[in-house]
Amino acid sequence: MATCTVSGVRLAGIASAVPERARTLADEAPTFGKDEVAKIAENIGVKERPAAFDGMCTSDLCFAAAGRLLADLVWARDSVDALIFVSQTPDYRLPATSCTLQQRLRLSKRCAAFDIGLGCSGHVYALWIASSLIAAGGAKRALVLTGDTSTYFCSPRDRSVALLFGDAGTATAVEADPSAGPMHFVLGTDGAGRDNLIVPAGGFRRPHTPDTAARRAGDDGNSRSAEDLFMNGAEIFTFTLREVPPLINAVLQDANWTKEDVDAYVFHQANQFMLQHLAKRLKLPKEKFVLAMEEFGNTSSASIPLAMSARLAGPLGERPCRAVLAGFGVGYSWAAVALTCGPMVMPGVLRVSGSVVGAESPEHA
Amino acid sequence: MTKQEFLSLFEEILEAAPGTLKGDEPLPGMEGWDSLAVVSLIAMVDEQAGLTLSPKDIAKAASVADLISLLGDKIEA
């Protein structure tokens, strides 16, 4: 596994945004039946999921979160040197969504901006890149924007995904600070798992056709198209059992922390059953293990910062906190960081109305 | 883990009444045997026997006895 320690960089703040509209268990009951919905919800730990308004993109949610964060930080817009947008649901095939966000956020033309196409592991990957850029002197301040509108590619008739995924966008501010403690990163990849969490068609390997867009019932009784998200939950679960415990042990060892030294474990909010099993297997102190799925679902690369906004805004706003963040899933790709963060700016979770769609972009101005 | 202990825990996963499983039941169409039960079975075996079952092997199992045989010598005779 790739390992790396970065010093002299701190997290300055995190803001998260979700659509104010949500899908509830009652919305899904007519499709799957009330008892089945209750059973699945109990297992995955999700009661409602924010769902994007028609036309709302991940960038709209990140735009709202970043605008609030920059205002609360009182950062001059031209002081941001780098913008990294992490998503699997960009605005366009091209240009990169980060370029449109540079303009919408009125950042300087001297700002470097680029996209990263990762999901579950994406937030920690982007923190690694942003902090490494800053440590190397390539930037002083960076914005990491992460999120997905996964509900767009979840078939409403596929019980393996329809009740699990929610939409969110987040903003994390990262800046140079010579007094900041080290961040210990461990990262890895196993592309052999690509078929277990995939939208198979609609890209260039298998372009869109009317056939790829047609939803059909499969052997498992679920109906989806080749342009919908497919998830093999059992394979993903065994992947996490294999990779996550060594990942966590590796960052703890690099940081020279015991399990008890850590104030908060924030894992990618994949599925509550799976998270609780991993916590038990790793013997992590229960009160330090953050769960934030009930009202958000699985929000892909937004889930770690969203969990921090929703569950840790108080403590992170007030004092230093030893945190282990870990993302793992689609790819397969995984990454963890052990870092001390806070006190930092924590505006919490913003609820965004449909009116923000495309706001302040040239074609809507 | 004994075979009886496995059957008791598997009954909990299937939400079946205690003592109803004998071990030779066919899996396809069995009440409660769905994708959530597969994940719960993997978690239970990981916790109780320290063994990660392969989802592909589980899919090939035709009966409860086939599942038990996947645990090999983790099931006490």
mmCIF file of N, CA, C and O in Angstrom, chain A residues 60-113:
data_model
loop_
_atom_site.group_PDB
_atom_site.id
_atom_site.type_symbol
_atom_site.label_atom_id
_atom_site.label_comp_id
_atom_site.label_asym_id
_atom_site.label_seq_id
_atom_site.Cartn_x
_atom_site.Cartn_y
_atom_site.Cartn_z
ATOM 1 N N ASP A 60 -23.834 21.811 -8.088
ATOM 2 C CA ASP A 60 -24.713 22.791 -7.444
ATOM 3 C C ASP A 60 -24.629 22.666 -5.920
ATOM 4 O O ASP A 60 -24.643 23.654 -5.194
ATOM 5 N N LEU A 61 -24.563 21.417 -5.452
ATOM 6 C CA LEU A 61 -24.466 21.174 -4.008
ATOM 7 C C LEU A 61 -23.093 21.612 -3.486
ATOM 8 O O LEU A 61 -22.986 22.240 -2.427
ATOM 9 N N CYS A 62 -22.039 21.279 -4.241
ATOM 10 C CA CYS A 62 -20.688 21.701 -3.842
ATOM 11 C C CYS A 62 -20.557 23.219 -3.870
ATOM 12 O O CYS A 62 -19.891 23.814 -3.016
ATOM 13 N N PHE A 63 -21.208 23.835 -4.858
ATOM 14 C CA PHE A 63 -21.194 25.303 -4.976
ATOM 15 C C PHE A 63 -21.801 25.928 -3.719
ATOM 16 O O PHE A 63 -21.233 26.878 -3.137
ATOM 17 N N ALA A 64 -22.925 25.398 -3.267
ATOM 18 C CA ALA A 64 -23.582 25.930 -2.067
ATOM 19 C C ALA A 64 -22.689 25.740 -0.840
ATOM 20 O O ALA A 64 -22.519 26.655 -0.026
ATOM 21 N N ALA A 65 -22.104 24.548 -0.710
ATOM 22 C CA ALA A 65 -21.248 24.264 0.453
ATOM 23 C C ALA A 65 -20.000 25.143 0.437
ATOM 24 O O ALA A 65 -19.602 25.710 1.464
ATOM 25 N N ALA A 66 -19.388 25.301 -0.744
ATOM 26 C CA ALA A 66 -18.144 26.075 -0.853
ATOM 27 C C ALA A 66 -18.402 27.556 -0.606
ATOM 28 O O ALA A 66 -17.597 28.241 0.043
ATOM 29 N N GLY A 67 -19.528 28.057 -1.112
ATOM 30 C CA GLY A 67 -19.851 29.472 -0.914
ATOM 31 C C GLY A 67 -19.978 29.792 0.563
ATOM 32 O O GLY A 67 -19.428 30.791 1.059
ATOM 33 N N ARG A 68 -20.686 28.915 1.285
ATOM 34 C CA ARG A 68 -20.863 29.123 2.725
ATOM 35 C C ARG A 68 -19.527 29.002 3.463
ATOM 36 O O ARG A 68 -19.214 29.785 4.362
ATOM 37 N N LEU A 69 -18.733 28.027 3.065
ATOM 38 C CA LEU A 69 -17.460 27.797 3.768
ATOM 39 C C LEU A 69 -16.500 28.979 3.561
ATOM 40 O O LEU A 69 -15.888 29.465 4.515
ATOM 41 N N LEU A 70 -16.413 29.463 2.317
ATOM 42 C CA LEU A 70 -15.513 30.600 2.039
ATOM 43 C C LEU A 70 -15.957 31.835 2.825
ATOM 44 O O LEU A 70 -15.128 32.581 3.371
ATOM 45 N N ALA A 71 -17.276 32.038 2.907
ATOM 46 C CA ALA A 71 -17.796 33.197 3.645
ATOM 47 C C ALA A 71 -17.458 33.071 5.132
ATOM 48 O O ALA A 71 -16.988 34.028 5.757
ATOM 49 N N ASP A 72 -17.684 31.874 5.696
ATOM 50 C CA ASP A 72 -17.437 31.692 7.138
ATOM 51 C C ASP A 72 -15.946 31.729 7.477
ATOM 52 O O ASP A 72 -15.559 32.134 8.569
ATOM 53 N N LEU A 73 -15.120 31.285 6.532
ATOM 54 C CA LEU A 73 -13.668 31.322 6.749
ATOM 55 C C LEU A 73 -13.108 32.736 6.589
ATOM 56 O O LEU A 73 -11.997 33.013 7.029
ATOM 57 N N VAL A 74 -13.897 33.568 5.911
ATOM 58 C CA VAL A 74 -13.457 34.903 5.493
ATOM 59 C C VAL A 74 -12.177 34.778 4.658
ATOM 60 O O VAL A 74 -11.191 35.490 4.864
ATOM 61 N N TRP A 75 -12.198 33.826 3.736
ATOM 62 C CA TRP A 75 -11.096 33.674 2.793
ATOM 63 C C TRP A 75 -11.398 34.556 1.574
ATOM 64 O O TRP A 75 -12.499 34.462 1.011
ATOM 65 N N ALA A 76 -10.435 35.389 1.180
ATOM 66 C CA ALA A 76 -10.583 36.129 -0.075
ATOM 67 C C ALA A 76 -10.656 35.099 -1.204
ATOM 68 O O ALA A 76 -9.916 34.111 -1.202
ATOM 69 N N ARG A 77 -11.557 35.338 -2.154
ATOM 70 C CA ARG A 77 -11.751 34.327 -3.221
ATOM 71 C C ARG A 77 -10.468 34.127 -4.031
ATOM 72 O O ARG A 77 -10.223 33.030 -4.531
ATOM 73 N N ASP A 78 -9.667 35.211 -4.165
ATOM 74 C CA ASP A 78 -8.451 35.058 -4.975
ATOM 75 C C ASP A 78 -7.296 34.448 -4.176
ATOM 76 O O ASP A 78 -6.180 34.341 -4.679
ATOM 77 N N SER A 79 -7.576 34.026 -2.923
ATOM 78 C CA SER A 79 -6.509 33.381 -2.147
ATOM 79 C C SER A 79 -6.521 31.863 -2.319
ATOM 80 O O SER A 79 -5.672 31.165 -1.778
ATOM 81 N N VAL A 80 -7.497 31.338 -3.068
ATOM 82 C CA VAL A 80 -7.568 29.885 -3.283
ATOM 83 C C VAL A 80 -6.709 29.527 -4.504
ATOM 84 O O VAL A 80 -6.975 29.995 -5.611
ATOM 85 N N ASP A 81 -5.668 28.733 -4.288
ATOM 86 C CA ASP A 81 -4.718 28.402 -5.365
ATOM 87 C C ASP A 81 -5.094 27.147 -6.135
ATOM 88 O O ASP A 81 -4.611 26.925 -7.236
ATOM 89 N N ALA A 82 -5.894 26.267 -5.506
ATOM 90 C CA ALA A 82 -6.220 24.998 -6.164
ATOM 91 C C ALA A 82 -7.632 24.574 -5.798
ATOM 92 O O ALA A 82 -8.065 24.718 -4.653
ATOM 93 N N LEU A 83 -8.337 24.049 -6.799
ATOM 94 C CA LEU A 83 -9.691 23.529 -6.591
ATOM 95 C C LEU A 83 -9.718 22.101 -7.148
ATOM 96 O O LEU A 83 -9.369 21.878 -8.317
ATOM 97 N N ILE A 84 -10.095 21.157 -6.300
ATOM 98 C CA ILE A 84 -10.160 19.758 -6.718
ATOM 99 C C ILE A 84 -11.601 19.293 -6.565
ATOM 100 O O ILE A 84 -12.165 19.393 -5.471
ATOM 101 N N PHE A 85 -12.195 18.837 -7.654
ATOM 102 C CA PHE A 85 -13.585 18.364 -7.638
ATOM 103 C C PHE A 85 -13.573 16.845 -7.799
ATOM 104 O O PHE A 85 -13.055 16.321 -8.783
ATOM 105 N N VAL A 86 -14.123 16.148 -6.814
ATOM 106 C CA VAL A 86 -14.134 14.685 -6.814
ATOM 107 C C VAL A 86 -15.561 14.219 -7.020
ATOM 108 O O VAL A 86 -16.431 14.496 -6.188
ATOM 109 N N SER A 87 -15.822 13.534 -8.124
ATOM 110 C CA SER A 87 -17.189 13.100 -8.385
ATOM 111 C C SER A 87 -17.231 12.074 -9.509
ATOM 112 O O SER A 87 -16.326 12.013 -10.343
ATOM 113 N N GLN A 88 -18.296 11.287 -9.500
ATOM 114 C CA GLN A 88 -18.593 10.388 -10.620
ATOM 115 C C GLN A 88 -19.830 10.865 -11.362
ATOM 116 O O GLN A 88 -20.328 10.186 -12.251
ATOM 117 N N THR A 89 -20.314 12.048 -10.965
ATOM 118 C CA THR A 89 -21.485 12.638 -11.605
ATOM 119 C C THR A 89 -21.170 14.095 -11.966
ATOM 120 O O THR A 89 -21.695 15.028 -11.371
ATOM 121 N N PRO A 90 -20.271 14.257 -12.967
ATOM 122 C CA PRO A 90 -19.888 15.612 -13.388
ATOM 123 C C PRO A 90 -21.015 16.274 -14.187
ATOM 124 O O PRO A 90 -21.963 15.609 -14.598
ATOM 125 N N ASP A 91 -20.866 17.588 -14.410
ATOM 126 C CA ASP A 91 -21.866 18.318 -15.195
ATOM 127 C C ASP A 91 -21.855 17.882 -16.661
ATOM 128 O O ASP A 91 -22.903 17.731 -17.282
ATOM 129 N N TYR A 92 -20.662 17.733 -17.212
ATOM 130 C CA TYR A 92 -20.493 17.468 -18.646
ATOM 131 C C TYR A 92 -19.477 16.356 -18.861
ATOM 132 O O TYR A 92 -18.674 16.051 -17.990
ATOM 133 N N ARG A 93 -19.467 15.769 -20.086
ATOM 134 C CA ARG A 93 -18.364 14.901 -20.477
ATOM 135 C C ARG A 93 -17.088 15.746 -20.477
ATOM 136 O O ARG A 93 -16.029 15.288 -20.089
ATOM 137 N N LEU A 94 -17.203 16.950 -20.979
ATOM 138 C CA LEU A 94 -16.165 17.942 -20.884
ATOM 139 C C LEU A 94 -16.830 19.287 -21.046
ATOM 140 O O LEU A 94 -17.914 19.369 -21.638
ATOM 141 N N PRO A 95 -16.300 20.343 -20.465
ATOM 142 C CA PRO A 95 -15.052 20.440 -19.695
ATOM 143 C C PRO A 95 -15.195 19.861 -18.284
ATOM 144 O O PRO A 95 -16.296 19.507 -17.851
ATOM 145 N N ALA A 96 -14.058 19.807 -17.606
ATOM 146 C CA ALA A 96 -14.046 19.372 -16.218
ATOM 147 C C ALA A 96 -14.935 20.296 -15.386
ATOM 148 O O ALA A 96 -14.925 21.517 -15.567
ATOM 149 N N THR A 97 -15.701 19.704 -14.484
ATOM 150 C CA THR A 97 -16.622 20.482 -13.645
ATOM 151 C C THR A 97 -15.863 21.472 -12.761
ATOM 152 O O THR A 97 -16.377 22.549 -12.436
ATOM 153 N N SER A 98 -14.628 21.107 -12.383
ATOM 154 C CA SER A 98 -13.830 22.025 -11.553
ATOM 155 C C SER A 98 -13.631 23.368 -12.256
ATOM 156 O O SER A 98 -13.579 24.415 -11.602
ATOM 157 N N CYS A 99 -13.542 23.360 -13.607
ATOM 158 C CA CYS A 99 -13.373 24.622 -14.344
ATOM 159 C C CYS A 99 -14.632 25.476 -14.218
ATOM 160 O O CYS A 99 -14.552 26.691 -14.009
ATOM 161 N N THR A 100 -15.799 24.839 -14.328
ATOM 162 C CA THR A 100 -17.039 25.619 -14.200
ATOM 163 C C THR A 100 -17.178 26.143 -12.770
ATOM 164 O O THR A 100 -17.676 27.253 -12.567
ATOM 165 N N LEU A 101 -16.726 25.372 -11.808
ATOM 166 C CA LEU A 101 -16.831 25.817 -10.407
ATOM 167 C C LEU A 101 -15.858 26.954 -10.108
ATOM 168 O O LEU A 101 -16.168 27.824 -9.287
ATOM 169 N N GLN A 102 -14.703 26.951 -10.747
ATOM 170 C CA GLN A 102 -13.765 28.084 -10.575
ATOM 171 C C GLN A 102 -14.480 29.382 -10.946
ATOM 172 O O GLN A 102 -14.396 30.379 -10.218
ATOM 173 N N GLN A 103 -15.207 29.347 -12.064
ATOM 174 C CA GLN A 103 -15.889 30.556 -12.528
ATOM 175 C C GLN A 103 -17.088 30.887 -11.631
ATOM 176 O O GLN A 103 -17.277 32.030 -11.225
ATOM 177 N N ARG A 104 -17.877 29.862 -11.297
ATOM 178 C CA ARG A 104 -19.070 30.129 -10.480
ATOM 179 C C ARG A 104 -18.713 30.646 -9.094
ATOM 180 O O ARG A 104 -19.433 31.460 -8.520
ATOM 181 N N LEU A 105 -17.603 30.134 -8.551
ATOM 182 C CA LEU A 105 -17.182 30.565 -7.208
ATOM 183 C C LEU A 105 -16.353 31.850 -7.248
ATOM 184 O O LEU A 105 -15.931 32.342 -6.209
ATOM 185 N N ARG A 106 -16.139 32.369 -8.466
ATOM 186 C CA ARG A 106 -15.366 33.599 -8.675
ATOM 187 C C ARG A 106 -13.966 33.473 -8.061
ATOM 188 O O ARG A 106 -13.472 34.372 -7.386
ATOM 189 N N LEU A 107 -13.351 32.320 -8.290
ATOM 190 C CA LEU A 107 -11.967 32.147 -7.858
ATOM 191 C C LEU A 107 -11.052 32.778 -8.903
ATOM 192 O O LEU A 107 -11.462 33.043 -10.041
ATOM 193 N N SER A 108 -9.815 32.968 -8.515
ATOM 194 C CA SER A 108 -8.845 33.625 -9.390
ATOM 195 C C SER A 108 -8.567 32.786 -10.646
ATOM 196 O O SER A 108 -8.649 31.547 -10.621
ATOM 197 N N LYS A 109 -8.212 33.438 -11.735
ATOM 198 C CA LYS A 109 -7.783 32.713 -12.941
ATOM 199 C C LYS A 109 -6.420 32.044 -12.725
ATOM 200 O O LYS A 109 -6.003 31.226 -13.537
ATOM 201 N N ARG A 110 -5.737 32.398 -11.663
ATOM 202 C CA ARG A 110 -4.460 31.747 -11.349
ATOM 203 C C ARG A 110 -4.672 30.465 -10.540
ATOM 204 O O ARG A 110 -3.720 29.824 -10.113
ATOM 205 N N CYS A 111 -5.935 30.106 -10.316
ATOM 206 C CA CYS A 111 -6.250 28.906 -9.523
ATOM 207 C C CYS A 111 -6.124 27.661 -10.411
ATOM 208 O O CYS A 111 -6.671 27.610 -11.513
ATOM 209 N N ALA A 112 -5.406 26.654 -9.924
ATOM 210 C CA ALA A 112 -5.346 25.365 -10.623
ATOM 211 C C ALA A 112 -6.622 24.590 -10.302
ATOM 212 O O ALA A 112 -7.041 24.560 -9.140
ATOM 213 N N ALA A 113 -7.241 23.988 -11.320
ATOM 214 C CA ALA A 113 -8.503 23.268 -11.074
ATOM 215 C C ALA A 113 -8.523 21.981 -11.882
ATOM 216 O O ALA A 113 -8.184 21.974 -13.057
#
